[in-house]
Amino acid sequence: MFSYIARRLIYSIPVLIGIMIVVFLLARLIPGDPCTAILGEKATPEACARYNAAQGLDKPITTQFLIYMGNVLKGDFGNSIRFSRPVTQVLVERLPTTIELSMGALMLAVIVGIPAGVLAAMRHNSPTDVATMVGANIGVSMPVFWLGLMLEYLFGLVLKDTPLWLPPTGRLSAGLASVPFFEAYGWAVTEGTATYKVLEFFSNFYIFNSIITGDWEVLNDAVRHLILPSLALATIPLAIIARMTRSSLLDVLGREYVRAAKAKGVPHRTVIAKHALRNALLPVVTIIGLSLGGLLGGAVLTETIFGLSGVGRAVYEAITARDYPIIQAFTVVIAVGYVLVNLIVDVSYTYLDPRVRLE
Amino acid sequence: MSASSKLVGQGPEILDAERLGKPASLWRTTARRLFQRRSAILGMLILGGLLILATFAPWIAPYAPDEVLIGTEDVKRREGPCIHLLGCPEDRPQHLMGIDGNVRDQFSRVVYGSRYSLVIGFVTVGIAIIIGTLLGALAGYFRGLVDNLIMRVMDVLLAFPSLLLAIAIVAVLGPGLINALLAIAVVTIPAYARVMRASVLSVKETDFVSASRALGAGTARILFGSILPNAMTPLIVLGTLEIASAILSAAALSFLGLGAQPPTPEWGSMLGSERNQVFTAPHLVFFPGLAITLTVLGFNLLGDGLRDALDPRLGRGTKIEVV
């Protein structure tokens, strides 16, 4: 098992280097140069030459890439051209927003999608089944940005003076602040150190942070803010998971061991829960892993609509502003996350299906 | 998949088709199965309607898509829908979907938008299928270094969330509908390359390919004459489903301002330019989005139906219904 994980990690290195090369080249192929983007009117050839020399942009592109790789291995992603701050700092601030959003969406998709699929399969060809599948088909067909805007309109305006009202934008209401847990507990950490950055990173998960500090008002507010964007982002994976669960369970229910279990008098529910579902979940887990890429892509749109400053929106804005370091670092982080999640999915097979041996 | 194992578990109709050895009968079987599925019929109806809208747009739309109504009609900017049947006074001009931010008839723009969505779907998938199939066929046929090189590049492309990669490519090429289409085509190439490679690998070892090689057929002839036709089924299914996601991605790019540019009546772009008005003029967001949803739904339903009809091994749900 461990040798398998180690080998998979080693195999993913060429892919990750490939990703870094692609991103590095793509970033440099974007028309326009950072010098004019940053200096604007003042960008005389001399000023640009000075600027490029200071940023290392005057060296040959291969040298630039090697220097960049060396720095990345040291954990240094450089400074954001647009924010003039270390890229890691921007990551610390923005990554938690996106992870919180994606986790919220994924949880919603799994918690609603799997039972919906099971229900549809158990009542195959019944109105419940048809309704679920019609719903799932519509779900995969809706553009995330349209659904998001419609949810904003429905919950933010139409239901305004009802208990169902939900805040349409942002992560917290005005006037509320999430106090980082390490400050709330009065831990002595110096700003700027690696420890501080790690603690700050975790404290930017508002829900996690408010649970730890026991700040129920912030928790309630943060959860309410998360519902609409999660709902918008969850719809497509939810529909896919429901469909996959249904078809996979239907397939398994026709197998002989299920018939055998029924024949020996195992109650219907137990057959479904213990014999069928566990076997049916294998392809569902694959789909969950694969939908993560879609979630991150959808995060660009969801974050734009719901005014959340997360990674997806940061990449989009960095591309339009030619902020190379941000584009490079964030894309690499996303790709690494993607590779890791797929590894976790593969490893989880062994728990779901003991016949699967990882070699 | 060898020929013998392919026969196991398939319905008698397929067995007949294979015994007769006429490819046409397989297509007839497919068509018959397609028309047995209500969802596939619904999908075809939606797409048929869309095709009619796109073809006869100038006759269906009461106005030109870029006709500004200032001075010609007494309408206000972002005015809501006025439908005579639903009680809007007869002396007011009828606007089924209201007026947009530039005082144009929203309904006419949505109708003309159908042309763009169909072109976007077919062009992107067309480009991606041609390039992806070729790459996959080369990788699967020659194996070794070619295979490794092509498939590792595909791996790298697949490691990015597709929308982000498409955004990056558009940023390189510059915003615009054509560039957005190219970007979406590029990010969907790996899917076709993988499917094609897998098909080639399985078909390559069959006897009829060996036979045609023994008869002296060249590489190109074997690839395109023997292997490709036998690998078409998954490509058709994937293609239909990918049209749906291509339309969604193109709409998303246009929504972000990277695809079709105003005043093009493209649904995603129409939605994007009015998105800040969702609280004041929801009709301007609602109708283009509904149009996208219906179109994508049509392709998804048809794609699902085709998958079940063409390949009973994939459509577990159908198998139970057929038996």
XYZ file of C-alpha atoms in Angstrom, chain A:
359
model
C 0.000 0.000 0.000
C 2.642 2.528 1.033
C 4.908 1.518 -1.797
C 1.932 1.985 -4.128
C 1.277 5.494 -2.821
C 4.980 6.332 -3.044
C 5.137 5.050 -6.599
C 2.014 6.973 -7.608
C 3.508 10.151 -6.137
C 6.752 9.586 -8.063
C 4.797 8.924 -11.280
C 2.920 12.177 -10.840
C 6.168 14.177 -10.780
C 6.592 14.189 -14.592
C 2.954 15.262 -14.967
C 3.470 18.053 -12.433
C 6.653 19.220 -14.190
C 4.711 19.115 -17.460
C 1.995 21.217 -15.861
C 4.554 23.741 -14.644
C 6.127 23.982 -18.099
C 2.729 24.434 -19.769
C 1.648 27.086 -17.271
C 4.989 28.849 -17.450
C 4.852 29.020 -21.239
C 1.155 29.903 -21.378
C 1.700 32.729 -18.905
C 4.484 34.129 -21.090
C 2.449 33.735 -24.267
C -0.296 35.998 -22.952
C -0.113 39.132 -25.116
C 1.202 42.292 -23.481
C 3.950 42.359 -20.881
C 3.819 42.822 -17.123
C 6.027 45.914 -17.346
C 3.437 47.986 -19.225
C 0.696 46.419 -17.130
C 2.385 47.550 -13.902
C 4.158 50.772 -14.819
C 1.429 51.953 -17.186
C 2.141 55.463 -18.499
C 5.624 55.518 -17.005
C 6.719 52.459 -18.990
C 9.561 53.980 -21.010
C 11.977 51.452 -22.565
C 14.590 52.295 -19.911
C 12.141 51.893 -17.026
C 10.971 48.614 -18.517
C 14.542 47.362 -18.865
C 15.191 48.188 -15.203
C 11.932 46.573 -14.167
C 12.564 43.415 -16.188
C 16.083 43.136 -14.799
C 14.764 43.478 -11.249
C 12.104 40.811 -11.868
C 14.530 38.515 -13.720
C 12.423 38.812 -16.877
C 15.427 39.773 -19.038
C 17.037 36.338 -18.795
C 16.467 33.596 -21.395
C 13.184 31.792 -20.848
C 14.893 28.474 -19.968
C 16.956 30.203 -17.262
C 13.809 31.888 -15.967
C 12.105 28.527 -15.759
C 15.007 26.868 -13.917
C 15.211 29.724 -11.424
C 11.461 29.473 -10.939
C 11.590 25.708 -10.381
C 14.390 26.127 -7.861
C 12.404 28.715 -5.930
C 9.250 26.610 -5.974
C 11.156 23.685 -4.466
C 12.158 26.050 -1.670
C 8.500 26.952 -1.181
C 8.932 30.406 -2.719
C 6.391 31.230 -5.403
C 7.638 34.802 -5.807
C 5.702 38.034 -5.407
C 2.385 38.833 -6.968
C 2.920 41.553 -9.560
C -0.542 43.017 -9.001
C -0.714 42.890 -5.211
C 3.077 43.320 -4.645
C 2.874 40.723 -1.903
C 4.236 37.175 -1.635
C 2.094 34.753 -3.609
C 2.012 32.396 -0.628
C 0.324 35.171 1.388
C -2.375 35.540 -1.275
C -2.793 31.759 -1.258
C -3.145 31.730 2.539
C -5.931 34.283 2.257
C -7.785 32.868 -0.726
C -7.381 29.118 -0.771
C -9.558 28.518 2.339
C -12.496 30.325 0.688
C -12.369 28.008 -2.294
C -11.802 24.852 -0.244
C -14.702 25.761 2.055
C -16.933 26.402 -0.945
C -15.907 23.205 -2.746
C -16.283 21.096 0.397
C -19.708 22.600 1.034
C -20.750 21.823 -2.523
C -19.259 18.332 -2.488
C -20.934 17.475 0.830
C -24.269 18.694 -0.477
C -23.793 16.717 -3.688
C -22.933 13.499 -1.826
C -25.501 13.846 0.967
C -28.346 14.532 -1.457
C -27.066 12.749 -4.568
C -26.409 9.259 -3.199
C -29.748 8.860 -1.347
C -31.579 10.249 -4.377
C -29.870 7.703 -6.614
C -30.575 4.866 -4.162
C -34.235 5.860 -3.926
C -34.565 6.010 -7.698
C -32.953 2.589 -8.118
C -35.060 0.975 -5.364
C -38.231 2.251 -6.989
C -37.079 1.601 -10.534
C -39.513 2.924 -13.193
C -41.772 4.475 -10.547
C -42.736 8.173 -10.587
C -40.011 8.782 -7.950
C -37.436 7.297 -10.308
C -38.620 9.319 -13.288
C -38.794 12.539 -11.255
C -35.283 12.037 -9.881
C -33.831 11.374 -13.302
C -35.660 14.298 -14.906
C -34.324 16.477 -12.089
C -30.814 15.106 -12.586
C -30.974 15.749 -16.337
C -32.048 19.320 -15.798
C -29.385 19.683 -13.097
C -26.502 18.792 -15.407
C -27.870 21.093 -18.093
C -28.051 24.314 -16.089
C -25.199 26.807 -16.408
C -23.687 27.390 -12.956
C -23.671 31.168 -13.400
C -27.339 31.275 -14.355
C -28.388 29.072 -11.464
C -26.307 31.227 -9.106
C -27.936 34.441 -10.282
C -31.415 32.919 -10.082
C -30.729 31.676 -6.537
C -29.544 35.161 -5.592
C -32.747 36.613 -6.996
C -35.003 34.033 -5.342
C -33.423 33.877 -1.882
C -32.025 37.384 -1.746
C -34.957 39.367 -3.117
C -38.192 37.390 -3.548
C -37.930 35.791 -0.092
C -36.516 38.942 1.454
C -38.812 39.340 4.447
C -39.258 35.656 5.151
C -37.212 33.351 7.395
C -35.930 31.710 4.195
C -33.956 34.816 3.207
C -30.285 34.095 2.590
C -27.460 36.595 2.052
C -26.663 36.675 -1.693
C -23.024 37.809 -1.592
C -19.861 37.708 0.482
C -18.640 35.387 3.223
C -19.796 37.337 6.299
C -22.303 40.098 6.991
C -20.982 43.624 7.406
C -20.025 44.332 11.015
C -19.105 40.735 11.767
C -15.486 39.633 11.871
C -13.982 36.221 12.236
C -11.321 36.430 14.973
C -8.499 33.985 14.169
C -8.449 31.195 16.749
C -4.796 31.716 17.603
C -5.516 35.335 18.472
C -8.649 34.421 20.398
C -6.616 32.033 22.520
C -3.769 34.518 22.819
C -1.068 32.316 21.285
C 2.256 34.086 20.904
C 3.163 33.773 17.218
C 5.203 36.324 15.334
C 3.660 37.639 12.163
C 5.447 36.608 8.976
C 6.831 33.308 10.227
C 5.892 30.037 8.583
C 3.957 28.935 11.678
C 1.949 32.129 11.568
C 1.120 31.561 7.922
C -0.040 28.015 8.587
C -2.203 29.147 11.539
C -3.557 32.028 9.488
C -4.369 29.635 6.668
C -6.491 27.453 8.960
C -8.125 30.426 10.637
C -9.359 31.581 7.237
C -11.714 28.618 7.167
C -14.444 30.658 8.847
C -16.644 27.716 9.742
C -13.782 25.711 11.245
C -12.425 28.810 12.995
C -15.749 29.830 14.531
C -16.414 26.307 15.802
C -13.007 26.244 17.497
C -13.444 29.658 19.054
C -17.088 28.996 19.924
C -18.270 32.091 18.073
C -21.766 30.872 17.201
C -22.905 34.144 15.677
C -20.099 34.075 13.115
C -20.667 30.359 12.517
C -24.352 30.891 11.800
C -23.597 33.813 9.528
C -20.799 32.034 7.659
C -22.938 28.943 7.079
C -25.835 31.063 5.813
C -23.491 32.809 3.395
C -22.141 29.489 2.169
C -25.521 27.907 1.343
C -26.334 29.646 -1.952
C -22.894 29.400 -3.583
C -22.599 25.775 -2.477
C -26.027 25.026 -3.880
C -25.123 26.583 -7.227
C -21.807 24.782 -7.392
C -23.230 21.467 -6.152
C -25.986 21.070 -8.717
C -23.956 19.502 -11.511
C -21.980 17.026 -9.356
C -25.168 16.258 -7.418
C -26.988 15.316 -10.592
C -24.046 13.258 -11.850
C -23.697 11.426 -8.528
C -27.434 10.679 -8.381
C -27.394 9.262 -11.912
C -24.271 7.224 -11.308
C -25.569 5.810 -8.009
C -28.827 4.826 -9.652
C -27.360 3.053 -12.657
C -24.615 1.396 -10.641
C -27.049 0.166 -7.984
C -29.472 -1.120 -10.630
C -26.615 -3.066 -12.130
C -25.583 -4.553 -8.790
C -29.187 -5.395 -7.822
C -29.339 -7.733 -10.803
C -26.312 -9.728 -9.649
C -26.531 -13.243 -8.293
C -25.181 -12.525 -4.834
C -27.983 -10.031 -4.289
C -30.499 -12.648 -5.366
C -28.791 -15.131 -3.063
C -28.983 -12.730 -0.127
C -32.676 -12.148 -0.811
C -33.274 -15.886 -1.168
C -31.809 -16.641 2.217
C -34.207 -14.142 3.757
C -32.074 -11.066 4.364
C -34.400 -8.064 4.782
C -34.653 -5.784 1.732
C -33.085 -2.809 3.500
C -30.104 -4.844 4.648
C -29.604 -6.215 1.143
C -29.495 -2.693 -0.217
C -27.395 -1.164 2.551
C -24.878 -3.961 3.159
C -24.713 -6.083 0.023
C -25.602 -3.863 -2.893
C -24.711 -0.295 -2.007
C -21.145 -0.990 -1.005
C -20.449 -2.596 -4.337
C -22.380 0.035 -6.216
C -20.394 2.884 -4.698
C -17.147 2.095 -6.499
C -17.911 3.976 -9.728
C -19.617 6.686 -7.675
C -16.392 7.354 -5.775
C -14.549 7.688 -9.094
C -17.097 10.206 -10.283
C -16.784 12.177 -7.043
C -13.013 12.409 -7.557
C -13.409 13.417 -11.177
C -16.001 16.066 -10.390
C -13.465 17.943 -8.289
C -11.922 19.434 -11.432
C -15.346 20.643 -12.469
C -15.860 22.105 -8.998
C -12.663 24.138 -9.261
C -13.631 25.375 -12.727
C -17.118 26.142 -11.484
C -15.560 27.990 -8.559
C -14.381 30.704 -10.977
C -17.986 31.380 -11.945
C -19.503 30.857 -8.492
C -16.952 33.102 -6.815
C -17.496 35.808 -9.430
C -21.255 35.772 -8.975
C -21.320 35.547 -5.189
C -18.545 38.067 -4.621
C -16.191 35.601 -2.925
C -12.474 36.245 -3.165
C -11.244 32.713 -3.678
C -8.649 30.983 -5.806
C -10.824 30.543 -8.893
C -11.566 34.228 -9.183
C -7.946 35.075 -8.337
C -6.673 32.985 -11.260
C -9.187 34.537 -13.613
C -8.240 38.051 -12.514
C -4.531 37.220 -12.611
C -4.827 36.005 -16.198
C -6.507 39.225 -17.282
C -3.919 41.280 -15.346
C -0.942 39.157 -16.557
C 0.106 38.460 -12.977
C 2.491 35.574 -13.882
C 3.477 34.471 -10.365
C -0.150 34.162 -9.262
C -1.198 32.290 -12.397
C 1.723 29.887 -12.061
C 1.428 29.230 -8.345
C -2.346 28.877 -8.214
C -2.519 26.613 -11.228
C 0.198 24.384 -9.802
C -1.625 24.255 -6.462
C -4.878 23.338 -8.184
C -3.176 20.669 -10.283
C -1.395 19.202 -7.240
C -4.714 19.104 -5.407
C -6.287 17.340 -8.357
C -3.512 14.733 -8.524
C -3.752 14.121 -4.751
C -7.528 13.737 -4.797
C -7.312 11.169 -7.578
C -4.729 9.279 -5.541
C -7.034 9.314 -2.509
C -9.869 8.046 -4.714
C -7.733 5.149 -5.962
C -6.627 4.244 -2.456
C -10.217 4.362 -1.168
C -11.100 1.581 -3.642
C -9.294 -0.909 -1.440
C -11.631 -0.104 1.428
C -14.744 -0.307 -0.696
C -13.746 -3.417 -2.595
C -11.269 -5.798 -0.979
C -10.746 -7.477 -4.351
C -8.988 -4.361 -5.597
C -5.287 -4.747 -4.988
C -3.081 -1.762 -5.550
C 0.094 -2.714 -7.278
